[in-house]
Amino acid sequence: MAPMLQGPVIYVCITCKRQGSEDSTLDNEPRPGAQLAAATDCAAAETEVTVRRLRCLANCARGPSAAMRCNGSWTYLFGGLDTADAEALVAGARLLATAKDGILPWRGRPEILKRGLIARLPPLDFEEADL
Ligand code: FES
């Protein structure tokens, strides 16, 4: 079993193709998702952000895809990403880690994490206060 993480984690789908393409990648080239994972690894170097690779976040039609969360936070899923968005992913994960309410702030959020937001999911123990 993997050790419990305290800092933010970015999960990058390595099997994502480019949005709207049948298969824009040659067989001997890494898929766009794998390229995004590599770029995110580089962007996260020397930070507290952990980058994990996985196969499929069920957002295939709107990939490349990545998700982020940290302990007690909401989980955010993004799509339509590119290697150029790796720094934004790391900046967003670090911003999420500072959010006392576990919600990624709109102010200061990198633009791609506004445009590319697919969904957010609450933490396990979340209950809406006024319902
Ligand atoms: S292949 Fe990347 S989300 Fe499904």
CSV table of N, CA, C and O and ligand atoms in Angstrom, one decimal:
chain,number,residue,atom,x,y,z
A,1,MET,N,0.8,-1.2,0.0
A,1,MET,CA,0.0,0.0,0.0
A,1,MET,C,0.9,1.3,0.0
A,1,MET,O,1.9,1.3,0.7
A,2,ALA,N,0.5,2.2,-0.8
A,2,ALA,CA,1.2,3.5,-0.9
A,2,ALA,C,1.2,4.3,0.4
A,2,ALA,O,0.2,4.2,1.1
A,3,PRO,N,2.2,5.0,0.7
A,3,PRO,CA,2.2,5.8,2.0
A,3,PRO,C,1.2,6.9,1.9
A,3,PRO,O,0.9,7.4,0.8
A,4,MET,N,0.7,7.3,3.0
A,4,MET,CA,-0.3,8.4,3.1
A,4,MET,C,0.4,9.8,2.7
A,4,MET,O,1.5,10.1,3.3
A,5,LEU,N,-0.2,10.5,1.8
A,5,LEU,CA,0.4,11.7,1.4
A,5,LEU,C,-0.2,12.9,2.1
A,5,LEU,O,-1.4,12.9,2.4
A,6,GLN,N,0.6,13.9,2.4
A,6,GLN,CA,0.0,15.1,3.1
A,6,GLN,C,-0.1,16.3,2.1
A,6,GLN,O,-1.0,17.1,2.3
A,7,GLY,N,0.7,16.4,1.2
A,7,GLY,CA,0.7,17.5,0.2
A,7,GLY,C,-0.3,17.2,-1.0
A,7,GLY,O,-0.9,16.2,-1.0
A,8,PRO,N,-0.4,18.2,-1.9
A,8,PRO,CA,-1.2,18.0,-3.0
A,8,PRO,C,-0.7,17.0,-4.0
A,8,PRO,O,0.5,16.8,-4.1
A,9,VAL,N,-1.7,16.3,-4.6
A,9,VAL,CA,-1.3,15.3,-5.6
A,9,VAL,C,-2.0,15.6,-6.9
A,9,VAL,O,-3.2,16.0,-6.9
A,10,ILE,N,-1.3,15.5,-8.0
A,10,ILE,CA,-1.8,15.6,-9.4
A,10,ILE,C,-1.8,14.2,-10.0
A,10,ILE,O,-0.7,13.6,-10.0
A,11,TYR,N,-2.9,13.8,-10.5
A,11,TYR,CA,-3.0,12.6,-11.2
A,11,TYR,C,-3.1,12.9,-12.7
A,11,TYR,O,-4.1,13.6,-13.1
A,12,VAL,N,-2.2,12.4,-13.5
A,12,VAL,CA,-2.2,12.6,-14.9
A,12,VAL,C,-2.5,11.3,-15.7
A,12,VAL,O,-1.9,10.3,-15.5
A,13,CYS,N,-3.5,11.4,-16.5
A,13,CYS,CA,-3.8,10.2,-17.4
A,13,CYS,C,-2.8,10.1,-18.5
A,13,CYS,O,-2.7,11.0,-19.3
A,14,ILE,N,-2.1,9.0,-18.5
A,14,ILE,CA,-1.1,8.8,-19.5
A,14,ILE,C,-1.6,8.2,-20.8
A,14,ILE,O,-0.8,8.1,-21.8
A,15,THR,N,-2.8,7.8,-20.8
A,15,THR,CA,-3.4,7.2,-22.0
A,15,THR,C,-4.2,8.1,-22.9
A,15,THR,O,-4.8,7.7,-23.9
A,16,CYS,N,-4.3,9.4,-22.4
A,16,CYS,CA,-5.2,10.3,-23.2
A,16,CYS,C,-4.6,10.7,-24.5
A,16,CYS,O,-3.4,10.8,-24.7
A,17,LYS,N,-5.5,10.8,-25.5
A,17,LYS,CA,-5.1,11.3,-26.8
A,17,LYS,C,-5.5,12.8,-26.8
A,17,LYS,O,-6.1,13.3,-25.9
A,18,ARG,N,-5.1,13.4,-27.9
A,18,ARG,CA,-5.5,14.8,-28.0
A,18,ARG,C,-7.0,14.9,-28.3
A,18,ARG,O,-7.6,14.1,-29.0
A,19,GLN,N,-7.6,16.0,-27.7
A,19,GLN,CA,-9.0,16.2,-27.8
A,19,GLN,C,-9.5,16.2,-29.3
A,19,GLN,O,-8.9,16.8,-30.1
A,20,GLY,N,-10.5,15.4,-29.6
A,20,GLY,CA,-11.1,15.4,-30.9
A,20,GLY,C,-10.3,14.6,-31.9
A,20,GLY,O,-10.7,14.6,-33.1
A,21,SER,N,-9.3,14.0,-31.6
A,21,SER,CA,-8.5,13.2,-32.6
A,21,SER,C,-8.7,11.7,-32.5
A,21,SER,O,-9.0,11.2,-31.4
A,22,GLU,N,-8.7,11.1,-33.6
A,22,GLU,CA,-8.8,9.6,-33.6
A,22,GLU,C,-7.6,9.0,-32.9
A,22,GLU,O,-7.7,8.3,-32.0
A,23,ASP,N,-6.4,9.3,-33.4
A,23,ASP,CA,-5.2,9.0,-32.8
A,23,ASP,C,-4.1,9.8,-33.5
A,23,ASP,O,-3.6,9.4,-34.5
A,24,SER,N,-3.8,10.9,-32.9
A,24,SER,CA,-2.8,11.8,-33.5
A,24,SER,C,-1.4,11.5,-33.2
A,24,SER,O,-0.5,12.1,-33.6
A,25,THR,N,-1.2,10.4,-32.5
A,25,THR,CA,0.1,10.0,-32.0
A,25,THR,C,0.6,8.8,-32.8
A,25,THR,O,-0.1,7.8,-33.0
A,26,LEU,N,1.8,8.9,-33.3
A,26,LEU,CA,2.4,7.7,-33.9
A,26,LEU,C,2.7,6.7,-32.8
A,26,LEU,O,2.9,7.0,-31.6
A,27,ASP,N,2.8,5.4,-33.2
A,27,ASP,CA,2.9,4.3,-32.2
A,27,ASP,C,4.2,4.5,-31.4
A,27,ASP,O,4.2,4.0,-30.3
A,28,ASN,N,5.2,5.0,-32.0
A,28,ASN,CA,6.5,5.1,-31.2
A,28,ASN,C,6.7,6.4,-30.5
A,28,ASN,O,7.7,6.7,-29.9
A,29,GLU,N,5.6,7.2,-30.5
A,29,GLU,CA,5.7,8.5,-29.7
A,29,GLU,C,4.8,8.3,-28.4
A,29,GLU,O,3.8,7.7,-28.5
A,30,PRO,N,5.2,9.0,-27.3
A,30,PRO,CA,4.3,8.9,-26.2
A,30,PRO,C,3.0,9.7,-26.5
A,30,PRO,O,3.0,10.6,-27.2
A,31,ARG,N,2.0,9.2,-25.9
A,31,ARG,CA,0.7,9.8,-26.1
A,31,ARG,C,0.7,11.2,-25.4
A,31,ARG,O,1.5,11.5,-24.5
A,32,PRO,N,-0.2,12.1,-25.9
A,32,PRO,CA,-0.2,13.5,-25.3
A,32,PRO,C,-0.4,13.4,-23.8
A,32,PRO,O,0.2,14.3,-23.1
A,33,GLY,N,-1.1,12.5,-23.2
A,33,GLY,CA,-1.3,12.3,-21.8
A,33,GLY,C,0.1,12.0,-21.1
A,33,GLY,O,0.4,12.6,-20.1
A,34,ALA,N,0.8,11.1,-21.7
A,34,ALA,CA,2.1,10.8,-21.2
A,34,ALA,C,3.1,12.0,-21.3
A,34,ALA,O,3.9,12.2,-20.4
A,35,GLN,N,3.0,12.7,-22.3
A,35,GLN,CA,3.8,13.9,-22.5
A,35,GLN,C,3.4,15.0,-21.4
A,35,GLN,O,4.3,15.6,-20.8
A,36,LEU,N,2.1,15.1,-21.1
A,36,LEU,CA,1.7,16.0,-20.1
A,36,LEU,C,2.2,15.5,-18.7
A,36,LEU,O,2.7,16.3,-17.9
A,37,ALA,N,2.2,14.2,-18.5
A,37,ALA,CA,2.7,13.7,-17.2
A,37,ALA,C,4.2,14.0,-17.0
A,37,ALA,O,4.6,14.4,-16.0
A,38,ALA,N,5.0,13.9,-18.1
A,38,ALA,CA,6.4,14.2,-18.0
A,38,ALA,C,6.6,15.7,-17.8
A,38,ALA,O,7.5,16.0,-16.9
A,39,ALA,N,5.8,16.5,-18.5
A,39,ALA,CA,6.0,17.9,-18.3
A,39,ALA,C,5.6,18.3,-16.8
A,39,ALA,O,6.2,19.2,-16.2
A,40,THR,N,4.6,17.7,-16.3
A,40,THR,CA,4.1,18.0,-15.0
A,40,THR,C,5.1,17.5,-13.9
A,40,THR,O,5.3,18.2,-12.9
A,41,ASP,N,5.7,16.4,-14.2
A,41,ASP,CA,6.9,15.9,-13.3
A,41,ASP,C,7.9,17.0,-13.2
A,41,ASP,O,8.4,17.3,-12.1
A,42,CYS,N,8.3,17.6,-14.4
A,42,CYS,CA,9.3,18.6,-14.4
A,42,CYS,C,8.9,19.8,-13.6
A,42,CYS,O,9.6,20.4,-12.9
A,43,ALA,N,7.6,20.2,-13.9
A,43,ALA,CA,7.1,21.4,-13.2
A,43,ALA,C,7.0,21.3,-11.7
A,43,ALA,O,7.1,22.2,-11.0
A,44,ALA,N,6.8,20.0,-11.3
A,44,ALA,CA,6.6,19.8,-9.8
A,44,ALA,C,7.9,19.5,-9.1
A,44,ALA,O,8.0,19.5,-7.9
A,45,ALA,N,9.0,19.4,-9.9
A,45,ALA,CA,10.3,19.2,-9.2
A,45,ALA,C,10.6,20.3,-8.3
A,45,ALA,O,10.3,21.5,-8.5
A,46,GLU,N,11.2,19.9,-7.1
A,46,GLU,CA,11.5,20.9,-6.1
A,46,GLU,C,10.3,21.5,-5.4
A,46,GLU,O,10.4,22.6,-4.8
A,47,THR,N,9.1,20.9,-5.6
A,47,THR,CA,7.9,21.4,-4.9
A,47,THR,C,7.4,20.3,-4.0
A,47,THR,O,7.9,19.1,-4.1
A,48,GLU,N,6.4,20.6,-3.2
A,48,GLU,CA,5.8,19.6,-2.4
A,48,GLU,C,4.7,18.8,-3.1
A,48,GLU,O,4.0,17.9,-2.5
A,49,VAL,N,4.5,19.0,-4.4
A,49,VAL,CA,3.5,18.4,-5.2
A,49,VAL,C,4.0,17.0,-5.7
A,49,VAL,O,5.1,16.9,-6.2
A,50,THR,N,3.1,16.1,-5.5
A,50,THR,CA,3.4,14.7,-6.0
A,50,THR,C,2.6,14.5,-7.3
A,50,THR,O,1.4,14.9,-7.4
A,51,VAL,N,3.3,14.0,-8.3
A,51,VAL,CA,2.6,13.7,-9.6
A,51,VAL,C,2.5,12.2,-9.7
A,51,VAL,O,3.5,11.4,-9.6
A,52,ARG,N,1.3,11.7,-10.0
A,52,ARG,CA,1.1,10.3,-10.2
A,52,ARG,C,0.4,10.0,-11.5
A,52,ARG,O,-0.4,10.8,-12.0
A,53,ARG,N,0.9,9.0,-12.2
A,53,ARG,CA,0.4,8.6,-13.5
A,53,ARG,C,-0.7,7.6,-13.3
A,53,ARG,O,-0.6,6.7,-12.4
A,54,LEU,N,-1.7,7.6,-14.1
A,54,LEU,CA,-2.7,6.6,-14.1
A,54,LEU,C,-3.3,6.4,-15.5
A,54,LEU,O,-3.0,7.2,-16.4
A,55,ARG,N,-4.1,5.4,-15.7
A,55,ARG,CA,-4.7,5.1,-17.0
A,55,ARG,C,-6.2,5.4,-16.9
A,55,ARG,O,-6.9,4.6,-16.3
A,56,CYS,N,-6.6,6.5,-17.5
A,56,CYS,CA,-7.9,6.9,-17.7
A,56,CYS,C,-8.6,7.5,-16.4
A,56,CYS,O,-8.7,6.8,-15.4
A,57,LEU,N,-9.1,8.7,-16.6
A,57,LEU,CA,-9.9,9.4,-15.6
A,57,LEU,C,-11.4,9.5,-16.1
A,57,LEU,O,-12.1,10.3,-15.6
A,58,ALA,N,-11.7,8.7,-17.1
A,58,ALA,CA,-13.1,8.7,-17.7
A,58,ALA,C,-13.5,10.0,-18.2
A,58,ALA,O,-14.6,10.4,-18.2
A,59,ASN,N,-12.5,10.7,-18.8
A,59,ASN,CA,-12.7,12.0,-19.4
A,59,ASN,C,-12.1,12.0,-20.8
A,59,ASN,O,-11.6,13.0,-21.3
A,60,CYS,N,-12.1,10.8,-21.4
A,60,CYS,CA,-11.4,10.5,-22.7
A,60,CYS,C,-11.7,11.5,-23.8
A,60,CYS,O,-10.8,11.9,-24.5
A,61,ALA,N,-13.0,11.8,-24.0
A,61,ALA,CA,-13.4,12.7,-25.1
A,61,ALA,C,-12.9,14.1,-24.9
A,61,ALA,O,-12.9,14.9,-25.9
A,62,ARG,N,-12.5,14.5,-23.7
A,62,ARG,CA,-12.0,15.9,-23.5
A,62,ARG,C,-10.6,15.9,-22.9
A,62,ARG,O,-10.3,16.8,-22.2
A,63,GLY,N,-9.8,14.9,-23.3
A,63,GLY,CA,-8.5,14.9,-22.8
A,63,GLY,C,-7.6,15.8,-23.5
A,63,GLY,O,-8.1,16.6,-24.4
A,64,PRO,N,-6.3,15.8,-23.2
A,64,PRO,CA,-5.7,15.2,-22.1
A,64,PRO,C,-6.2,15.7,-20.7
A,64,PRO,O,-6.6,16.8,-20.5
A,65,SER,N,-6.2,14.7,-19.8
A,65,SER,CA,-6.9,14.9,-18.5
A,65,SER,C,-6.0,14.8,-17.3
A,65,SER,O,-5.0,14.0,-17.3
A,66,ALA,N,-6.3,15.6,-16.3
A,66,ALA,CA,-5.6,15.5,-15.0
A,66,ALA,C,-6.5,15.8,-13.9
A,66,ALA,O,-7.5,16.6,-14.1
A,67,ALA,N,-6.3,15.3,-12.7
A,67,ALA,CA,-7.1,15.6,-11.5
A,67,ALA,C,-6.1,16.0,-10.4
A,67,ALA,O,-4.9,15.7,-10.5
A,68,MET,N,-6.7,16.7,-9.5
A,68,MET,CA,-5.8,17.1,-8.3
A,68,MET,C,-6.7,17.1,-7.0
A,68,MET,O,-7.9,17.3,-7.0
A,69,ARG,N,-6.0,16.8,-5.9
A,69,ARG,CA,-6.6,16.9,-4.6
A,69,ARG,C,-5.5,16.9,-3.6
A,69,ARG,O,-4.4,16.6,-3.9
A,70,CYS,N,-5.9,17.2,-2.3
A,70,CYS,CA,-5.0,17.0,-1.2
A,70,CYS,C,-5.9,16.6,0.0
A,70,CYS,O,-7.1,16.6,-0.2
A,71,ASN,N,-5.3,16.3,1.1
A,71,ASN,CA,-6.1,15.8,2.2
A,71,ASN,C,-7.2,16.8,2.6
A,71,ASN,O,-6.9,17.9,2.9
A,72,GLY,N,-8.4,16.3,2.6
A,72,GLY,CA,-9.6,17.1,3.0
A,72,GLY,C,-10.1,18.0,2.0
A,72,GLY,O,-11.1,18.7,2.2
A,73,SER,N,-9.5,18.1,0.8
A,73,SER,CA,-9.9,19.1,-0.2
A,73,SER,C,-11.0,18.4,-1.1
A,73,SER,O,-11.1,17.2,-1.1
A,74,TRP,N,-11.6,19.2,-1.9
A,74,TRP,CA,-12.4,18.8,-3.0
A,74,TRP,C,-11.4,18.2,-4.1
A,74,TRP,O,-10.2,18.5,-4.1
A,75,THR,N,-11.9,17.4,-5.0
A,75,THR,CA,-11.1,16.8,-6.0
A,75,THR,C,-11.5,17.5,-7.3
A,75,THR,O,-12.7,17.6,-7.6
A,76,TYR,N,-10.6,17.9,-8.1
A,76,TYR,CA,-10.9,18.7,-9.4
A,76,TYR,C,-10.4,17.9,-10.6
A,76,TYR,O,-9.2,17.4,-10.6
A,77,LEU,N,-11.2,17.8,-11.6
A,77,LEU,CA,-10.9,17.1,-12.8
A,77,LEU,C,-10.8,18.2,-14.0
A,77,LEU,O,-11.8,18.9,-14.1
A,78,PHE,N,-9.7,18.1,-14.7
A,78,PHE,CA,-9.6,19.1,-15.8
A,78,PHE,C,-9.3,18.3,-17.1
A,78,PHE,O,-8.8,17.2,-17.1
A,79,GLY,N,-9.7,19.0,-18.2
A,79,GLY,CA,-9.5,18.4,-19.5
A,79,GLY,C,-9.0,19.4,-20.5
A,79,GLY,O,-8.9,20.6,-20.2
A,80,GLY,N,-8.7,18.9,-21.7
A,80,GLY,CA,-8.2,19.8,-22.8
A,80,GLY,C,-6.9,20.4,-22.4
A,80,GLY,O,-6.6,21.5,-22.9
A,81,LEU,N,-6.1,19.6,-21.7
A,81,LEU,CA,-4.8,20.1,-21.3
A,81,LEU,C,-3.7,19.9,-22.3
A,81,LEU,O,-3.9,19.0,-23.2
A,82,ASP,N,-2.6,20.5,-22.1
A,82,ASP,CA,-1.4,20.4,-23.0
A,82,ASP,C,-0.2,20.5,-22.1
A,82,ASP,O,-0.3,20.9,-21.0
A,83,THR,N,0.9,20.1,-22.7
A,83,THR,CA,2.2,20.1,-21.9
A,83,THR,C,2.5,21.6,-21.4
A,83,THR,O,3.0,21.7,-20.4
A,84,ALA,N,2.0,22.5,-22.2
A,84,ALA,CA,2.2,23.9,-21.8
A,84,ALA,C,1.4,24.3,-20.5
A,84,ALA,O,1.7,25.3,-19.9
A,85,ASP,N,0.5,23.4,-20.1
A,85,ASP,CA,-0.3,23.6,-18.9
A,85,ASP,C,0.3,23.0,-17.6
A,85,ASP,O,-0.4,23.1,-16.6
A,86,ALA,N,1.4,22.4,-17.7
A,86,ALA,CA,2.0,21.7,-16.6
A,86,ALA,C,2.2,22.6,-15.4
A,86,ALA,O,1.9,22.3,-14.3
A,87,GLU,N,2.8,23.7,-15.7
A,87,GLU,CA,3.1,24.7,-14.6
A,87,GLU,C,1.8,25.2,-14.0
A,87,GLU,O,1.7,25.3,-12.8
A,88,ALA,N,0.7,25.3,-14.8
A,88,ALA,CA,-0.5,25.8,-14.2
A,88,ALA,C,-1.1,24.7,-13.3
A,88,ALA,O,-1.7,25.0,-12.3
A,89,LEU,N,-0.9,23.4,-13.7
A,89,LEU,CA,-1.4,22.3,-12.8
A,89,LEU,C,-0.7,22.4,-11.5
A,89,LEU,O,-1.4,22.2,-10.4
A,90,VAL,N,0.6,22.5,-11.5
A,90,VAL,CA,1.3,22.6,-10.3
A,90,VAL,C,0.9,23.8,-9.4
A,90,VAL,O,0.7,23.7,-8.2
A,91,ALA,N,0.8,24.9,-10.1
A,91,ALA,CA,0.4,26.2,-9.4
A,91,ALA,C,-1.0,26.0,-8.8
A,91,ALA,O,-1.2,26.4,-7.6
A,92,GLY,N,-1.9,25.3,-9.5
A,92,GLY,CA,-3.2,25.1,-9.0
A,92,GLY,C,-3.2,24.2,-7.8
A,92,GLY,O,-3.9,24.4,-6.8
A,93,ALA,N,-2.4,23.1,-7.9
A,93,ALA,CA,-2.4,22.2,-6.8
A,93,ALA,C,-1.8,22.8,-5.5
A,93,ALA,O,-2.3,22.6,-4.4
A,94,ARG,N,-0.8,23.7,-5.7
A,94,ARG,CA,-0.3,24.4,-4.6
A,94,ARG,C,-1.3,25.4,-4.0
A,94,ARG,O,-1.4,25.6,-2.8
A,95,LEU,N,-2.1,26.0,-4.8
A,95,LEU,CA,-3.1,26.9,-4.4
A,95,LEU,C,-4.2,26.1,-3.6
A,95,LEU,O,-4.7,26.6,-2.6
A,96,LEU,N,-4.6,25.0,-4.1
A,96,LEU,CA,-5.6,24.1,-3.5
A,96,LEU,C,-5.1,23.7,-2.1
A,96,LEU,O,-5.9,23.7,-1.1
A,97,ALA,N,-3.8,23.5,-2.0
A,97,ALA,CA,-3.3,23.0,-0.7
A,97,ALA,C,-3.3,24.1,0.4
A,97,ALA,O,-3.3,23.8,1.6
A,98,THR,N,-3.4,25.4,-0.1
A,98,THR,CA,-3.5,26.5,0.9
A,98,THR,C,-4.9,26.9,1.2
A,98,THR,O,-5.2,27.7,2.1
A,99,ALA,N,-5.9,26.3,0.5
A,99,ALA,CA,-7.3,26.7,0.7
A,99,ALA,C,-7.9,26.1,2.0
A,99,ALA,O,-7.9,24.8,2.1
A,100,LYS,N,-8.2,26.9,3.0
A,100,LYS,CA,-8.7,26.4,4.2
A,100,LYS,C,-10.0,25.6,4.1
A,100,LYS,O,-10.3,24.7,4.9
A,101,ASP,N,-10.8,26.0,3.1
A,101,ASP,CA,-12.1,25.3,2.9
A,101,ASP,C,-12.0,24.2,1.9
A,101,ASP,O,-13.0,23.5,1.6
A,102,GLY,N,-10.8,23.9,1.5
A,102,GLY,CA,-10.7,22.8,0.5
A,102,GLY,C,-11.2,23.0,-0.9
A,102,GLY,O,-11.2,22.1,-1.7
A,103,ILE,N,-11.5,24.3,-1.2
A,103,ILE,CA,-12.0,24.6,-2.5
A,103,ILE,C,-11.0,25.4,-3.2
A,103,ILE,O,-10.5,26.4,-2.7
A,104,LEU,N,-10.7,25.0,-4.5
A,104,LEU,CA,-9.7,25.8,-5.3
A,104,LEU,C,-10.2,27.2,-5.5
A,104,LEU,O,-11.2,27.3,-6.2
A,105,PRO,N,-9.5,28.2,-5.0
A,105,PRO,CA,-10.0,29.5,-5.2
A,105,PRO,C,-10.1,29.9,-6.7
A,105,PRO,O,-9.2,29.5,-7.5
A,106,TRP,N,-11.1,30.7,-7.0
A,106,TRP,CA,-11.2,31.2,-8.4
A,106,TRP,C,-10.1,32.3,-8.6
A,106,TRP,O,-9.5,32.3,-9.7
A,107,ARG,N,-10.0,33.2,-7.7
A,107,ARG,CA,-9.0,34.2,-7.8
A,107,ARG,C,-7.6,33.6,-7.7
A,107,ARG,O,-7.3,32.9,-6.7
A,108,GLY,N,-6.8,33.9,-8.6
A,108,GLY,CA,-5.4,33.4,-8.6
A,108,GLY,C,-5.3,32.1,-9.3
A,108,GLY,O,-4.2,31.6,-9.5
A,109,ARG,N,-6.5,31.5,-9.6
A,109,ARG,CA,-6.4,30.2,-10.3
A,109,ARG,C,-5.9,30.4,-11.7
A,109,ARG,O,-6.4,31.2,-12.4
A,110,PRO,N,-5.0,29.6,-12.2
A,110,PRO,CA,-4.5,29.7,-13.6
A,110,PRO,C,-5.7,29.6,-14.6
A,110,PRO,O,-6.6,28.8,-14.3
A,111,GLU,N,-5.7,30.3,-15.6
A,111,GLU,CA,-6.8,30.4,-16.6
A,111,GLU,C,-7.2,29.0,-17.1
A,111,GLU,O,-8.4,28.7,-17.2
A,112,ILE,N,-6.3,28.2,-17.4
A,112,ILE,CA,-6.6,26.9,-17.9
A,112,ILE,C,-7.4,26.0,-16.9
A,112,ILE,O,-8.2,25.2,-17.3
A,113,LEU,N,-7.2,26.3,-15.6
A,113,LEU,CA,-7.9,25.6,-14.6
A,113,LEU,C,-9.3,26.2,-14.4
A,113,LEU,O,-10.1,25.6,-13.6
A,114,LYS,N,-9.6,27.3,-15.1
A,114,LYS,CA,-11.0,27.8,-15.1
A,114,LYS,C,-11.7,27.2,-16.4
A,114,LYS,O,-12.7,26.6,-16.3
A,115,ARG,N,-11.0,27.4,-17.5
A,115,ARG,CA,-11.6,26.9,-18.8
A,115,ARG,C,-11.7,25.4,-18.9
A,115,ARG,O,-12.6,24.9,-19.5
A,116,GLY,N,-10.7,24.8,-18.3
A,116,GLY,CA,-10.6,23.3,-18.5
A,116,GLY,C,-11.2,22.5,-17.4
A,116,GLY,O,-11.1,21.3,-17.4
A,117,LEU,N,-12.0,23.2,-16.5
A,117,LEU,CA,-12.6,22.4,-15.4
A,117,LEU,C,-13.7,21.5,-15.9
A,117,LEU,O,-14.6,22.0,-16.6
A,118,ILE,N,-13.6,20.3,-15.6
A,118,ILE,CA,-14.7,19.3,-16.0
A,118,ILE,C,-15.6,19.1,-14.9
A,118,ILE,O,-16.8,19.1,-15.0
A,119,ALA,N,-15.1,18.8,-13.7
A,119,ALA,CA,-15.9,18.5,-12.5
A,119,ALA,C,-15.1,18.7,-11.2
A,119,ALA,O,-13.9,18.7,-11.3
A,120,ARG,N,-15.9,18.9,-10.1
A,120,ARG,CA,-15.2,18.8,-8.8
A,120,ARG,C,-16.1,17.9,-8.0
A,120,ARG,O,-17.3,17.9,-8.1
A,121,LEU,N,-15.4,17.2,-7.1
A,121,LEU,CA,-16.1,16.2,-6.2
A,121,LEU,C,-15.7,16.5,-4.8
A,121,LEU,O,-14.6,16.8,-4.5
A,122,PRO,N,-16.7,16.4,-3.9
A,122,PRO,CA,-16.4,16.8,-2.5
A,122,PRO,C,-15.6,15.7,-1.8
A,122,PRO,O,-15.5,14.6,-2.2
A,123,PRO,N,-15.0,16.2,-0.7
A,123,PRO,CA,-14.3,15.2,0.2
A,123,PRO,C,-15.2,14.2,0.8
A,123,PRO,O,-16.5,14.4,0.8
A,124,LEU,N,-14.7,13.1,1.2
A,124,LEU,CA,-15.5,12.0,1.7
A,124,LEU,C,-16.5,12.4,2.8
A,124,LEU,O,-17.7,11.9,2.8
A,125,ASP,N,-16.1,13.2,3.7
A,125,ASP,CA,-17.0,13.6,4.8
A,125,ASP,C,-17.8,14.8,4.6
A,125,ASP,O,-18.4,15.4,5.5
A,126,PHE,N,-17.9,15.3,3.4
A,126,PHE,CA,-18.6,16.6,3.1
A,126,PHE,C,-20.1,16.4,3.3
A,126,PHE,O,-20.7,15.4,2.8
A,127,GLU,N,-20.7,17.4,3.9
A,127,GLU,CA,-22.2,17.5,4.0
A,127,GLU,C,-22.5,19.0,3.7
A,127,GLU,O,-21.9,19.9,4.3
A,128,GLU,N,-23.5,19.3,2.8
A,128,GLU,CA,-23.9,20.6,2.6
A,128,GLU,C,-24.6,21.2,3.8
A,128,GLU,O,-25.5,20.5,4.4
A,129,ALA,N,-24.1,22.3,4.3
A,129,ALA,CA,-24.6,22.8,5.6
A,129,ALA,C,-26.1,23.1,5.6
A,129,ALA,O,-26.7,22.9,6.7
A,130,ASP,N,-26.6,23.6,4.5
A,130,ASP,CA,-28.0,24.1,4.6
A,130,ASP,C,-29.0,23.2,4.0
A,130,ASP,O,-30.1,23.6,3.6
A,131,LEU,N,-28.7,22.0,3.8
A,131,LEU,CA,-29.7,21.0,3.2
A,131,LEU,C,-30.3,20.1,4.3
A,131,LEU,O,-29.8,19.8,5.3
B,1,FES,S1,-7.8,7.9,-21.6
B,1,FES,FE1,-7.4,9.7,-20.5
B,1,FES,S2,-9.3,10.1,-19.5
B,1,FES,FE2,-9.6,8.2,-20.5
